[in-house]
PDB file of C-alpha atoms in Angstrom:
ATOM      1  CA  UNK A 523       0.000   0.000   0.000  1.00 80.00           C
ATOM      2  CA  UNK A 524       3.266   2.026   0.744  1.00 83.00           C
ATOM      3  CA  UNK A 525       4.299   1.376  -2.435  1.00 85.00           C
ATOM      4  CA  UNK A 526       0.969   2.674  -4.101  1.00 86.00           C
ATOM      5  CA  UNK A 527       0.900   5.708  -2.187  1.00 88.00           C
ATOM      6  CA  UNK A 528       4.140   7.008  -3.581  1.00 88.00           C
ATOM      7  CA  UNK A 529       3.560   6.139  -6.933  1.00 87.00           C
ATOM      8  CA  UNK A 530       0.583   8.443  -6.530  1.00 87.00           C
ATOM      9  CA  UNK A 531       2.047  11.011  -5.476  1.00 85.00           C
ATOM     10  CA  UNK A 532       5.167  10.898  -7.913  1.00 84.00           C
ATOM     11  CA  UNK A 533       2.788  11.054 -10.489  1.00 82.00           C
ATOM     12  CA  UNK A 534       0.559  13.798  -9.487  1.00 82.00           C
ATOM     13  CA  UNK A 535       3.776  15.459  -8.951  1.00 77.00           C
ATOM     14  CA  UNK A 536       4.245  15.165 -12.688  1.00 73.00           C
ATOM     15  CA  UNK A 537       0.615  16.605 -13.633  1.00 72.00           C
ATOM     16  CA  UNK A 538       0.837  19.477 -11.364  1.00 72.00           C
ATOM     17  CA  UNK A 539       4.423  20.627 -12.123  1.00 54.00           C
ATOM     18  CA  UNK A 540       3.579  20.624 -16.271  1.00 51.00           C
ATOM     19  CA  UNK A 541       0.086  22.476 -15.954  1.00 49.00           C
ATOM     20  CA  UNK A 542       2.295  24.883 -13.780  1.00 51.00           C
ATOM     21  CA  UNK A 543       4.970  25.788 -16.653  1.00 58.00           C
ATOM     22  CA  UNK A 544       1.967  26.896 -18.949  1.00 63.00           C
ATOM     23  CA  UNK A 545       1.242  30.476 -18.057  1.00 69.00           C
ATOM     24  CA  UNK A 546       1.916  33.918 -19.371  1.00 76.00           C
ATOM     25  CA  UNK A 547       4.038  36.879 -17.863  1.00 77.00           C
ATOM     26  CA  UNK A 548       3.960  40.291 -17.773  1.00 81.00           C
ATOM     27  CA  UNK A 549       6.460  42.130 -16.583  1.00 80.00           C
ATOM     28  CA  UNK A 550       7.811  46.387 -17.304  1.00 80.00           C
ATOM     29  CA  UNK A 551      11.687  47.275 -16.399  1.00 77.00           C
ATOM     30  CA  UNK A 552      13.155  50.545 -17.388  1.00 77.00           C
ATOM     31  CA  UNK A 553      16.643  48.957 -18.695  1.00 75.00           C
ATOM     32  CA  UNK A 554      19.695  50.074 -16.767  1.00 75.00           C
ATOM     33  CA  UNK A 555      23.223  48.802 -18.723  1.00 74.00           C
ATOM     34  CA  UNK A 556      25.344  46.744 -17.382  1.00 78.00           C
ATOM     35  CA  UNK A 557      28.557  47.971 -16.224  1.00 79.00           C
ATOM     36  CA  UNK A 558      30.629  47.012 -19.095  1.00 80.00           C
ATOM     37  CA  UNK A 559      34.224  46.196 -18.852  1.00 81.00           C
ATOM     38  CA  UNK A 560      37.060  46.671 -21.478  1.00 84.00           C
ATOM     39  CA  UNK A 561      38.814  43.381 -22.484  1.00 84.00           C
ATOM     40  CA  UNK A 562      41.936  42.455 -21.044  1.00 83.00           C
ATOM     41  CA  UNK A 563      44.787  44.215 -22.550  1.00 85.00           C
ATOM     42  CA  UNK A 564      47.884  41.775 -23.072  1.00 85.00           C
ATOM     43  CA  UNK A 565      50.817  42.335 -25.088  1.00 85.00           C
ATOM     44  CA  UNK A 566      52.702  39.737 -25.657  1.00 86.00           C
ATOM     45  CA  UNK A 567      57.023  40.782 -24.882  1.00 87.00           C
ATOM     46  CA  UNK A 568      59.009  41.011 -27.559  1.00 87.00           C
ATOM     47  CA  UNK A 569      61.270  37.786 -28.653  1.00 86.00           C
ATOM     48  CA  UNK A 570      64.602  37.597 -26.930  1.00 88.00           C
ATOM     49  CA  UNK A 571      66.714  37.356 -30.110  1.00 87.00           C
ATOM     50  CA  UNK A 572      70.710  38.028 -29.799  1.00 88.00           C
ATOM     51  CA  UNK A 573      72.068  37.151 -33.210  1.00 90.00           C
ATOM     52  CA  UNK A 574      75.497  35.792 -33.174  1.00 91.00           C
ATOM     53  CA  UNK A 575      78.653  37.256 -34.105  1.00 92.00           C
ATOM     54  CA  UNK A 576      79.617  37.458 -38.004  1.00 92.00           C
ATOM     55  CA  UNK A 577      82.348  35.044 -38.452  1.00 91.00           C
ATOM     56  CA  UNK A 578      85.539  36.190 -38.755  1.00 90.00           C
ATOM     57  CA  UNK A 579      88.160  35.097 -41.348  1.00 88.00           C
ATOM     58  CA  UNK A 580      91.945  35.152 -41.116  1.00 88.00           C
ATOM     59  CA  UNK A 581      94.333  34.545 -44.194  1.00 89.00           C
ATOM     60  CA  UNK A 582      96.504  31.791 -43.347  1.00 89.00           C
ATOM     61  CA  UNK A 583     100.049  33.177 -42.419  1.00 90.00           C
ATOM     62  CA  UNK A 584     102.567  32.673 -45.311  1.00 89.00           C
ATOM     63  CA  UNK A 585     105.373  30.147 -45.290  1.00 87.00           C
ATOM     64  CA  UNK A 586     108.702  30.678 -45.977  1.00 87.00           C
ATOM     65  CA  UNK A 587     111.144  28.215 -47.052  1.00 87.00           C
ATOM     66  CA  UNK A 588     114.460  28.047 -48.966  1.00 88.00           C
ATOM     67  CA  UNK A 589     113.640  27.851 -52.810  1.00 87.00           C
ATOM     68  CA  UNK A 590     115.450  25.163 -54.287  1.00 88.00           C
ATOM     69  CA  UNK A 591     117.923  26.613 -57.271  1.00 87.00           C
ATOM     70  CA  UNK A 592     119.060  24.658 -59.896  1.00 89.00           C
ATOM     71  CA  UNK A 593     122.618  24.716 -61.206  1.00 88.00           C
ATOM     72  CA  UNK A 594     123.691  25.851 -64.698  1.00 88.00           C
ATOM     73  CA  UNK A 595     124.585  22.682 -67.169  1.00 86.00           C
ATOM     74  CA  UNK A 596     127.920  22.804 -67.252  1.00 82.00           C
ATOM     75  CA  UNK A 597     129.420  21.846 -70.862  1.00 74.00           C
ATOM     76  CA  UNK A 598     132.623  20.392 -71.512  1.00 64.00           C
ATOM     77  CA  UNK A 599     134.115  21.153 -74.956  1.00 64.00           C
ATOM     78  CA  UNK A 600     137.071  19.061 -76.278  1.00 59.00           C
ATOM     79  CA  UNK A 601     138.648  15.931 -75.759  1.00 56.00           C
ATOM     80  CA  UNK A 602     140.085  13.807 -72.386  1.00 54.00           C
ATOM     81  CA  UNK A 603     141.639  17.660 -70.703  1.00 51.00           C
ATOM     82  CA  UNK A 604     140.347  15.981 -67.475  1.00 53.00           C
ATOM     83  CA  UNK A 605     142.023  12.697 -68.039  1.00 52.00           C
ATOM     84  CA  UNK A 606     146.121  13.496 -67.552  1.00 54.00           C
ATOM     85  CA  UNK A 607     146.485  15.105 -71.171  1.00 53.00           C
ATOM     86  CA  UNK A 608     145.825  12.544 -73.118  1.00 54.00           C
ATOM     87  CA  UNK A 609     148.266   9.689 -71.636  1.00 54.00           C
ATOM     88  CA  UNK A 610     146.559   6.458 -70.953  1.00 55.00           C
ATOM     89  CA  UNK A 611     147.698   5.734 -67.160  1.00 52.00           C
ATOM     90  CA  UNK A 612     144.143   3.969 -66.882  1.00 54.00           C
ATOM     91  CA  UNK A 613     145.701   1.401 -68.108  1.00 55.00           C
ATOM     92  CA  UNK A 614     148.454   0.588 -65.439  1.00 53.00           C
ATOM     93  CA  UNK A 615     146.416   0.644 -62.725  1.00 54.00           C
ATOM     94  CA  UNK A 616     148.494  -0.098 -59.472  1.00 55.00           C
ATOM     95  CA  UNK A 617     151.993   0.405 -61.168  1.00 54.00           C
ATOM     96  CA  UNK A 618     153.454   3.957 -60.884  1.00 55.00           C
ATOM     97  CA  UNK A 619     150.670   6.152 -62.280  1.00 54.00           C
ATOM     98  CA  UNK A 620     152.444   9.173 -62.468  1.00 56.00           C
ATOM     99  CA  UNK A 621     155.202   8.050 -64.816  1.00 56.00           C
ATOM    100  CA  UNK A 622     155.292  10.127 -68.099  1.00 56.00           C
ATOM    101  CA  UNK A 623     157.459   7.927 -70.112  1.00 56.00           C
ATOM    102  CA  UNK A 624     155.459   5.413 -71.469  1.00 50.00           C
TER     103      UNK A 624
END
């Protein structure tokens, strides 16, 4: 019977709560604005930017060194001059080289 009762009442809850949203409203109001705020103002800091150093470039030092000079030819004109004047001690090797009377 408990049970009945509340189901009764749950649903004339229902009823009298719908036939309650159903009526009409007058109403007058002399319209006074809002106090009305300006938005935020945020400006956003400027970028930390530190540009780097414009490289630097150096000739390489110059290097000395002894230049390499090549000799004259050296000709030799004529016959044996270098070879005793002409006596053939080549010959006699090991036997008295500096005897002139062959």
């Amino acid at each position: 019977m408990k049970k009945w009762f509340i189901a009764g009442i749950g649903a004339a809850g229902l009823l009298i709560s719908s036939a309650a949203m159903a009526r009409v409203d007058i109403g007058v109001s002399i319209g006074i604005p809002g106090v009305i705020y300006p938005a935020p103002v945020y400006v956003a800091p400027q970028p930390v930017y530190v540009a780097p150093p414009p490289p630097v470039y150096y000739h390489p030092a110059p290097v000395y060194r002894p230049r390499y000079v090549r000799p004259a030819p050296v000709y030799y004109y004529g016959g044996r001059h270098w070879d005793r004047h002409g006596h053939k001690h080549w010959k006699r090797h090991g036997h008295r080289h500096h005897r002139h009377d062959d």
